[in-house]
Amino acid sequence: MAGRKATVDLLNEYKIRPRKSLGQNFLIDDNINRFIVKTLQLQKKDLVLEIGAGLGELVNLMKDEAGLILALEIDRGLNVLLKERFEAEKTVRVLDKDILKCNLDDLIKKYNFKQLIVVGNLPYYISSPIIFQLIKYRQVIKKTIIMLQKEVAERLVAKVGGKDYGILSCFLNYYGEQKIIKKVKNSCFFPRPKVDSAIIELSFYKKPLIEVENEDFFKKIVKTAFSQRRKTITNTLSLLNKPSLSKPELSSMLEDMKINPAHRPERLSAAEFARIANRLYSACL
Ligand code: SAM
């Protein structure tokens, strides 16, 4: 299907008006959908979770290739449409769920799989929380191909030292690797969004390169450091109340770790943040 006219006709048939509040910009270019499915390299043994299945265009292309597709969709009207469209398909389950409230471990167990593949043209208003949700369940995620606003995708793949490097890229670098695999023009969507998009592939390491003693503490350190990106890490980390260290103490600790205390957060790699977190965490005990 796809194409602007077919999309509008289907929406009209079900009396659905695209909701901006749910990030509903439907992909109307079938070549992009085919590209995504080709990149996924699905096998009959795979469980696929599609975040925000919309009108079901991707589901339609994947249904004969995967073992089972869980088409997650929060919108009631789209749920009705998806259920009718795929009612006869043994490999498709339409789930009326919010991705942010989904326990992916439970979902996998329920359908008797060990891992899942995640795909989706993400609702952009919650793309960052969705990324955090994927990081949380990274142990059970075999592959992730998602589409995001181009600017967000560029932030996710940003390397240390660049202006786009921040909390999300730092976390993702810690947990795995990520790359942009295709840029997509805004004209490929209905309704047409203001900005272009990009498809990225995320892969998570089995184990992070440097393990942290306490993950929440690591996240706190990264968030604190980036809370004031113009300040040096010595200045921002001195804002922590646990452990409460003076600037000279922090500075000598960082020097001792061969990390420049005058650097701003964007100059620090995820591994360096991990080392700082471990050192400060042991100071809290
Ligand atoms: N996959 C379709 C496509 O490419 O045409 C739709 C993509 S559209 C950008 C995002 C979809 O996510 C919408 O269908 C929207 O209703 C759905 N959505 C929004 N928030 C959601 C949430 N919290 N959980 C699950 N789906 C959500």
Short mmCIF file of N, CA and C in Angstrom, two decimals, residues 55-205:
data_model
loop_
_atom_site.label_atom_id
_atom_site.label_comp_id
_atom_site.label_asym_id
_atom_site.label_seq_id
_atom_site.Cartn_x
_atom_site.Cartn_y
_atom_site.Cartn_z
N LEU A 55 -0.46 2.31 10.73
CA LEU A 55 -1.42 1.67 9.82
C LEU A 55 -1.00 0.24 9.47
N GLY A 56 0.17 -0.16 9.96
CA GLY A 56 0.59 -1.55 9.77
C GLY A 56 1.39 -1.83 8.51
N GLU A 57 1.94 -0.79 7.90
CA GLU A 57 2.69 -1.01 6.66
C GLU A 57 3.92 -1.89 6.87
N LEU A 58 4.66 -1.63 7.94
CA LEU A 58 5.86 -2.45 8.21
C LEU A 58 5.44 -3.88 8.58
N VAL A 59 4.40 -3.96 9.41
CA VAL A 59 3.91 -5.29 9.82
C VAL A 59 3.61 -6.11 8.57
N ASN A 60 2.95 -5.47 7.62
CA ASN A 60 2.56 -6.17 6.39
C ASN A 60 3.77 -6.73 5.65
N LEU A 61 4.87 -5.97 5.66
CA LEU A 61 6.06 -6.44 4.96
C LEU A 61 6.83 -7.49 5.77
N MET A 62 6.64 -7.47 7.09
CA MET A 62 7.43 -8.39 7.94
C MET A 62 6.71 -9.70 8.23
N LYS A 63 5.39 -9.70 8.05
CA LYS A 63 4.58 -10.81 8.59
C LYS A 63 4.94 -12.20 8.06
N ASP A 64 5.49 -12.26 6.85
CA ASP A 64 5.84 -13.58 6.31
C ASP A 64 7.30 -13.93 6.55
N GLU A 65 8.02 -13.01 7.18
CA GLU A 65 9.47 -13.25 7.35
C GLU A 65 9.85 -13.61 8.78
N ALA A 66 9.08 -13.09 9.75
CA ALA A 66 9.45 -13.32 11.15
C ALA A 66 8.61 -14.43 11.76
N GLY A 67 9.02 -14.88 12.96
CA GLY A 67 8.26 -15.90 13.68
C GLY A 67 6.99 -15.28 14.24
N LEU A 68 7.15 -14.15 14.90
CA LEU A 68 5.99 -13.46 15.49
C LEU A 68 6.26 -11.96 15.55
N ILE A 69 5.24 -11.17 15.23
CA ILE A 69 5.37 -9.71 15.30
C ILE A 69 4.40 -9.18 16.33
N LEU A 70 4.93 -8.43 17.28
CA LEU A 70 4.07 -7.76 18.25
C LEU A 70 3.95 -6.31 17.79
N ALA A 71 2.76 -5.95 17.34
CA ALA A 71 2.55 -4.60 16.81
C ALA A 71 1.95 -3.75 17.93
N LEU A 72 2.80 -2.92 18.51
CA LEU A 72 2.40 -2.11 19.65
C LEU A 72 1.82 -0.79 19.16
N GLU A 73 0.63 -0.46 19.63
CA GLU A 73 0.03 0.81 19.18
C GLU A 73 -0.87 1.35 20.29
N ILE A 74 -0.62 2.60 20.66
CA ILE A 74 -1.34 3.19 21.79
C ILE A 74 -2.69 3.79 21.36
N ASP A 75 -2.83 4.12 20.08
CA ASP A 75 -4.03 4.81 19.60
C ASP A 75 -5.17 3.80 19.37
N ARG A 76 -6.32 4.08 20.00
CA ARG A 76 -7.47 3.15 19.92
C ARG A 76 -7.91 2.90 18.48
N GLY A 77 -8.07 4.00 17.72
CA GLY A 77 -8.57 3.89 16.34
C GLY A 77 -7.61 3.06 15.49
N LEU A 78 -6.32 3.30 15.65
CA LEU A 78 -5.33 2.54 14.88
C LEU A 78 -5.31 1.08 15.31
N ASN A 79 -5.60 0.86 16.58
CA ASN A 79 -5.68 -0.51 17.08
C ASN A 79 -6.78 -1.30 16.38
N VAL A 80 -7.93 -0.65 16.24
CA VAL A 80 -9.06 -1.31 15.56
C VAL A 80 -8.65 -1.64 14.13
N LEU A 81 -8.04 -0.63 13.47
CA LEU A 81 -7.62 -0.82 12.09
C LEU A 81 -6.62 -1.99 11.98
N LEU A 82 -5.62 -1.97 12.86
CA LEU A 82 -4.58 -3.02 12.81
C LEU A 82 -5.18 -4.40 13.07
N LYS A 83 -6.09 -4.46 14.04
CA LYS A 83 -6.68 -5.76 14.37
C LYS A 83 -7.48 -6.30 13.19
N GLU A 84 -8.22 -5.43 12.53
CA GLU A 84 -8.99 -5.89 11.37
C GLU A 84 -8.05 -6.28 10.22
N ARG A 85 -7.04 -5.47 10.03
CA ARG A 85 -6.13 -5.73 8.90
C ARG A 85 -5.38 -7.06 9.04
N PHE A 86 -5.02 -7.40 10.29
CA PHE A 86 -4.17 -8.58 10.47
C PHE A 86 -4.85 -9.72 11.23
N GLU A 87 -6.17 -9.66 11.28
CA GLU A 87 -6.91 -10.63 12.07
C GLU A 87 -6.62 -12.07 11.63
N ALA A 88 -6.39 -12.27 10.32
CA ALA A 88 -6.19 -13.63 9.83
C ALA A 88 -4.73 -14.09 9.91
N GLU A 89 -3.87 -13.21 10.36
CA GLU A 89 -2.44 -13.54 10.33
C GLU A 89 -1.98 -14.21 11.63
N LYS A 90 -1.43 -15.40 11.47
CA LYS A 90 -0.98 -16.15 12.65
C LYS A 90 0.28 -15.54 13.27
N THR A 91 1.04 -14.81 12.47
CA THR A 91 2.33 -14.29 12.96
C THR A 91 2.22 -12.86 13.50
N VAL A 92 1.00 -12.35 13.66
CA VAL A 92 0.86 -10.96 14.12
C VAL A 92 -0.04 -10.86 15.35
N ARG A 93 0.43 -10.15 16.36
CA ARG A 93 -0.44 -9.82 17.52
C ARG A 93 -0.44 -8.30 17.64
N VAL A 94 -1.61 -7.73 17.69
CA VAL A 94 -1.72 -6.28 17.86
C VAL A 94 -1.92 -6.00 19.35
N LEU A 95 -1.03 -5.21 19.93
CA LEU A 95 -1.11 -4.95 21.37
C LEU A 95 -1.43 -3.48 21.63
N ASP A 96 -2.45 -3.31 22.44
CA ASP A 96 -2.93 -1.97 22.78
C ASP A 96 -2.12 -1.49 23.99
N LYS A 97 -0.88 -1.11 23.76
CA LYS A 97 0.01 -0.81 24.90
C LYS A 97 0.85 0.43 24.66
N ASP A 98 1.27 1.00 25.78
CA ASP A 98 2.19 2.14 25.77
C ASP A 98 3.61 1.57 25.92
N ILE A 99 4.47 1.85 24.97
CA ILE A 99 5.83 1.30 25.02
C ILE A 99 6.53 1.65 26.33
N LEU A 100 6.24 2.83 26.87
CA LEU A 100 6.96 3.25 28.08
C LEU A 100 6.49 2.47 29.32
N LYS A 101 5.35 1.80 29.20
CA LYS A 101 4.86 1.02 30.35
C LYS A 101 5.04 -0.48 30.12
N CYS A 102 5.73 -0.83 29.06
CA CYS A 102 5.88 -2.25 28.71
C CYS A 102 7.05 -2.89 29.41
N ASN A 103 6.81 -4.05 30.01
CA ASN A 103 7.91 -4.81 30.56
C ASN A 103 8.33 -5.82 29.48
N LEU A 104 9.45 -5.56 28.83
CA LEU A 104 9.84 -6.39 27.69
C LEU A 104 10.26 -7.80 28.13
N ASP A 105 10.78 -7.93 29.36
CA ASP A 105 11.13 -9.27 29.85
C ASP A 105 9.86 -10.14 29.91
N ASP A 106 8.81 -9.56 30.48
CA ASP A 106 7.55 -10.31 30.61
C ASP A 106 6.96 -10.65 29.24
N LEU A 107 7.07 -9.70 28.33
CA LEU A 107 6.51 -9.89 26.99
C LEU A 107 7.18 -11.07 26.28
N ILE A 108 8.49 -11.11 26.39
CA ILE A 108 9.24 -12.19 25.74
C ILE A 108 8.86 -13.55 26.33
N LYS A 109 8.78 -13.57 27.65
CA LYS A 109 8.42 -14.84 28.32
C LYS A 109 7.02 -15.28 27.90
N LYS A 110 6.12 -14.32 27.88
CA LYS A 110 4.73 -14.64 27.54
C LYS A 110 4.63 -15.34 26.18
N TYR A 111 5.45 -14.92 25.23
CA TYR A 111 5.37 -15.52 23.89
C TYR A 111 6.44 -16.57 23.64
N ASN A 112 7.11 -16.98 24.74
CA ASN A 112 8.08 -18.08 24.65
C ASN A 112 9.27 -17.83 23.75
N PHE A 113 9.81 -16.63 23.83
CA PHE A 113 11.04 -16.33 23.09
C PHE A 113 12.12 -15.96 24.10
N LYS A 114 13.35 -15.86 23.62
CA LYS A 114 14.45 -15.51 24.52
C LYS A 114 14.92 -14.08 24.28
N GLN A 115 14.70 -13.59 23.06
CA GLN A 115 15.18 -12.26 22.68
C GLN A 115 14.18 -11.62 21.74
N LEU A 116 14.35 -10.34 21.47
CA LEU A 116 13.48 -9.74 20.48
C LEU A 116 14.23 -8.71 19.64
N ILE A 117 13.65 -8.42 18.49
CA ILE A 117 14.20 -7.40 17.60
C ILE A 117 13.24 -6.21 17.69
N VAL A 118 13.80 -5.02 17.84
CA VAL A 118 12.96 -3.83 17.97
C VAL A 118 13.03 -2.99 16.71
N VAL A 119 11.88 -2.58 16.24
CA VAL A 119 11.84 -1.71 15.07
C VAL A 119 10.76 -0.66 15.29
N GLY A 120 10.91 0.48 14.66
CA GLY A 120 9.84 1.48 14.79
C GLY A 120 10.22 2.82 14.21
N ASN A 121 9.19 3.46 13.67
CA ASN A 121 9.29 4.86 13.29
C ASN A 121 8.75 5.56 14.53
N LEU A 122 9.66 6.00 15.38
CA LEU A 122 9.25 6.40 16.74
C LEU A 122 8.39 7.65 16.78
N PRO A 123 7.43 7.65 17.74
CA PRO A 123 6.72 8.90 18.00
C PRO A 123 7.74 9.86 18.60
N TYR A 124 8.03 10.95 17.88
CA TYR A 124 9.19 11.76 18.23
C TYR A 124 9.09 12.43 19.59
N TYR A 125 7.85 12.66 20.07
CA TYR A 125 7.73 13.38 21.34
C TYR A 125 8.27 12.58 22.52
N ILE A 126 8.43 11.26 22.34
CA ILE A 126 8.97 10.47 23.44
C ILE A 126 10.19 9.64 22.99
N SER A 127 10.93 10.14 22.01
CA SER A 127 12.03 9.30 21.52
C SER A 127 13.11 9.10 22.59
N SER A 128 13.42 10.13 23.39
CA SER A 128 14.46 9.92 24.42
C SER A 128 14.01 8.90 25.48
N PRO A 129 12.80 9.05 26.06
CA PRO A 129 12.38 8.01 27.02
C PRO A 129 12.36 6.61 26.41
N ILE A 130 12.02 6.51 25.12
CA ILE A 130 12.02 5.17 24.49
C ILE A 130 13.44 4.61 24.45
N ILE A 131 14.41 5.48 24.13
CA ILE A 131 15.81 5.01 24.10
C ILE A 131 16.21 4.51 25.50
N PHE A 132 15.83 5.25 26.53
CA PHE A 132 16.17 4.80 27.90
C PHE A 132 15.49 3.47 28.21
N GLN A 133 14.27 3.30 27.71
CA GLN A 133 13.54 2.04 27.90
C GLN A 133 14.30 0.90 27.20
N LEU A 134 14.82 1.16 26.01
CA LEU A 134 15.56 0.12 25.28
C LEU A 134 16.86 -0.22 26.01
N ILE A 135 17.51 0.82 26.55
CA ILE A 135 18.75 0.57 27.31
C ILE A 135 18.42 -0.33 28.50
N LYS A 136 17.30 -0.03 29.15
CA LYS A 136 16.92 -0.82 30.33
C LYS A 136 16.78 -2.32 29.98
N TYR A 137 16.22 -2.60 28.81
CA TYR A 137 15.98 -4.01 28.44
C TYR A 137 17.03 -4.53 27.45
N ARG A 138 18.19 -3.89 27.41
CA ARG A 138 19.18 -4.20 26.38
C ARG A 138 19.59 -5.68 26.37
N GLN A 139 19.53 -6.33 27.52
CA GLN A 139 19.99 -7.74 27.58
C GLN A 139 19.15 -8.66 26.71
N VAL A 140 17.89 -8.29 26.47
CA VAL A 140 17.03 -9.17 25.69
C VAL A 140 16.82 -8.66 24.25
N ILE A 141 17.51 -7.57 23.92
CA ILE A 141 17.31 -7.00 22.58
C ILE A 141 18.45 -7.43 21.65
N LYS A 142 18.05 -8.12 20.57
CA LYS A 142 19.06 -8.66 19.65
C LYS A 142 19.49 -7.60 18.63
N LYS A 143 18.56 -6.79 18.21
CA LYS A 143 18.84 -5.79 17.17
C LYS A 143 17.82 -4.67 17.28
N THR A 144 18.22 -3.44 16.97
CA THR A 144 17.26 -2.32 17.01
C THR A 144 17.45 -1.44 15.78
N ILE A 145 16.39 -1.25 15.02
CA ILE A 145 16.42 -0.31 13.90
C ILE A 145 15.26 0.67 14.13
N ILE A 146 15.60 1.92 14.38
CA ILE A 146 14.54 2.88 14.66
C ILE A 146 14.73 4.16 13.84
N MET A 147 13.60 4.83 13.61
CA MET A 147 13.66 6.10 12.89
C MET A 147 13.35 7.22 13.88
N LEU A 148 14.14 8.28 13.78
CA LEU A 148 14.00 9.42 14.69
C LEU A 148 14.16 10.71 13.90
N GLN A 149 13.88 11.82 14.56
CA GLN A 149 14.18 13.11 13.94
C GLN A 149 15.68 13.14 13.66
N LYS A 150 16.07 13.73 12.54
CA LYS A 150 17.48 13.70 12.15
C LYS A 150 18.39 14.30 13.24
N GLU A 151 17.94 15.41 13.82
CA GLU A 151 18.77 16.08 14.85
C GLU A 151 18.98 15.16 16.05
N VAL A 152 17.92 14.45 16.43
CA VAL A 152 18.04 13.55 17.59
C VAL A 152 18.99 12.41 17.24
N ALA A 153 18.82 11.86 16.02
CA ALA A 153 19.69 10.76 15.60
C ALA A 153 21.15 11.21 15.61
N GLU A 154 21.39 12.45 15.16
CA GLU A 154 22.77 12.95 15.14
C GLU A 154 23.33 13.08 16.56
N ARG A 155 22.45 13.43 17.50
CA ARG A 155 22.92 13.52 18.89
C ARG A 155 23.25 12.13 19.43
N LEU A 156 22.45 11.14 19.02
CA LEU A 156 22.68 9.78 19.52
C LEU A 156 24.00 9.19 19.05
N VAL A 157 24.39 9.55 17.82
CA VAL A 157 25.62 8.95 17.29
C VAL A 157 26.84 9.86 17.49
N ALA A 158 26.63 10.99 18.18
CA ALA A 158 27.73 11.97 18.33
C ALA A 158 28.92 11.36 19.07
N LYS A 159 30.08 11.77 18.62
CA LYS A 159 31.31 11.25 19.24
C LYS A 159 31.84 12.26 20.25
N VAL A 160 32.67 11.77 21.17
CA VAL A 160 33.27 12.61 22.21
C VAL A 160 33.90 13.86 21.58
N GLY A 161 33.66 14.99 22.20
CA GLY A 161 34.31 16.22 21.75
C GLY A 161 33.43 17.09 20.86
N GLY A 162 32.39 16.48 20.26
CA GLY A 162 31.53 17.25 19.35
C GLY A 162 30.45 18.01 20.11
N LYS A 163 29.85 19.00 19.43
CA LYS A 163 28.84 19.82 20.11
C LYS A 163 27.56 19.01 20.41
N ASP A 164 27.32 17.96 19.62
CA ASP A 164 26.12 17.15 19.82
C ASP A 164 26.28 16.09 20.90
N TYR A 165 27.51 15.88 21.34
CA TYR A 165 27.76 14.82 22.33
C TYR A 165 27.15 15.23 23.67
N GLY A 166 26.30 14.36 24.22
CA GLY A 166 25.62 14.70 25.48
C GLY A 166 25.22 13.45 26.23
N ILE A 167 24.24 13.60 27.11
CA ILE A 167 23.85 12.50 28.00
C ILE A 167 23.51 11.22 27.22
N LEU A 168 22.62 11.36 26.22
CA LEU A 168 22.18 10.16 25.51
C LEU A 168 23.30 9.48 24.73
N SER A 169 24.12 10.28 24.03
CA SER A 169 25.20 9.65 23.26
C SER A 169 26.20 9.00 24.20
N CYS A 170 26.44 9.65 25.34
CA CYS A 170 27.39 9.09 26.31
C CYS A 170 26.87 7.74 26.84
N PHE A 171 25.58 7.70 27.23
CA PHE A 171 25.01 6.43 27.71
C PHE A 171 25.07 5.36 26.63
N LEU A 172 24.65 5.76 25.40
CA LEU A 172 24.62 4.75 24.34
C LEU A 172 26.02 4.24 24.02
N ASN A 173 27.02 5.14 24.06
CA ASN A 173 28.41 4.70 23.82
C ASN A 173 28.85 3.72 24.90
N TYR A 174 28.33 3.91 26.07
CA TYR A 174 28.70 3.02 27.17
C TYR A 174 28.10 1.63 26.97
N TYR A 175 26.83 1.61 26.52
CA TYR A 175 26.14 0.32 26.43
C TYR A 175 26.29 -0.37 25.07
N GLY A 176 26.76 0.35 24.07
CA GLY A 176 26.85 -0.31 22.76
C GLY A 176 27.35 0.60 21.67
N GLU A 177 26.94 0.28 20.46
CA GLU A 177 27.35 1.08 19.30
C GLU A 177 26.11 1.51 18.54
N GLN A 178 26.23 2.66 17.86
CA GLN A 178 25.06 3.14 17.12
C GLN A 178 25.52 3.86 15.87
N LYS A 179 24.74 3.68 14.81
CA LYS A 179 25.11 4.38 13.56
C LYS A 179 23.87 4.75 12.76
N ILE A 180 23.98 5.88 12.05
CA ILE A 180 22.90 6.28 11.14
C ILE A 180 23.04 5.46 9.87
N ILE A 181 21.95 4.80 9.46
CA ILE A 181 22.07 3.98 8.25
C ILE A 181 21.32 4.57 7.07
N LYS A 182 20.45 5.55 7.33
CA LYS A 182 19.78 6.21 6.21
C LYS A 182 19.12 7.52 6.66
N LYS A 183 19.21 8.53 5.82
CA LYS A 183 18.50 9.78 6.10
C LYS A 183 17.20 9.76 5.29
N VAL A 184 16.15 10.28 5.88
CA VAL A 184 14.84 10.23 5.23
C VAL A 184 14.23 11.63 5.19
N LYS A 185 13.83 12.06 4.00
CA LYS A 185 13.27 13.42 3.82
C LYS A 185 11.88 13.53 4.45
N ASN A 186 11.56 14.74 4.89
CA ASN A 186 10.24 14.94 5.52
C ASN A 186 9.09 14.70 4.54
N SER A 187 9.38 14.76 3.23
CA SER A 187 8.32 14.53 2.24
C SER A 187 7.89 13.05 2.20
N CYS A 188 8.58 12.19 2.92
CA CYS A 188 8.23 10.76 2.93
C CYS A 188 7.14 10.45 3.96
N PHE A 189 6.61 11.50 4.64
CA PHE A 189 5.64 11.27 5.71
C PHE A 189 4.34 12.03 5.46
N PHE A 190 3.26 11.48 6.00
CA PHE A 190 1.99 12.20 6.04
C PHE A 190 1.46 12.15 7.46
N PRO A 191 1.05 13.28 8.05
CA PRO A 191 1.30 14.63 7.58
C PRO A 191 2.80 14.91 7.57
N ARG A 192 3.20 15.85 6.73
CA ARG A 192 4.63 16.13 6.58
C ARG A 192 5.16 16.88 7.80
N PRO A 193 6.14 16.31 8.51
CA PRO A 193 6.70 17.03 9.66
C PRO A 193 7.63 18.17 9.20
N LYS A 194 8.00 19.03 10.12
CA LYS A 194 8.85 20.17 9.71
C LYS A 194 10.28 19.72 9.40
N VAL A 195 10.70 18.63 10.06
CA VAL A 195 12.11 18.26 9.96
C VAL A 195 12.29 16.90 9.29
N ASP A 196 13.51 16.66 8.81
CA ASP A 196 13.84 15.36 8.21
C ASP A 196 14.09 14.33 9.31
N SER A 197 14.19 13.08 8.90
CA SER A 197 14.41 11.98 9.85
C SER A 197 15.66 11.20 9.49
N ALA A 198 16.00 10.28 10.37
CA ALA A 198 17.12 9.38 10.06
C ALA A 198 16.84 8.03 10.72
N ILE A 199 17.32 6.99 10.06
CA ILE A 199 17.15 5.64 10.62
C ILE A 199 18.47 5.28 11.28
N ILE A 200 18.39 4.81 12.52
CA ILE A 200 19.64 4.40 13.15
C ILE A 200 19.56 2.94 13.61
N GLU A 201 20.73 2.35 13.66
CA GLU A 201 20.83 0.98 14.17
C GLU A 201 21.56 1.04 15.49
N LEU A 202 20.96 0.44 16.51
CA LEU A 202 21.63 0.38 17.82
C LEU A 202 22.00 -1.06 18.08
N SER A 203 23.22 -1.28 18.54
CA SER A 203 23.52 -2.64 19.01
C SER A 203 24.13 -2.52 20.40
N PHE A 204 23.67 -3.39 21.27
CA PHE A 204 24.12 -3.32 22.66
C PHE A 204 25.19 -4.38 22.93
N TYR A 205 26.22 -3.99 23.68
CA TYR A 205 27.25 -4.97 24.07
C TYR A 205 26.64 -5.97 25.05
#
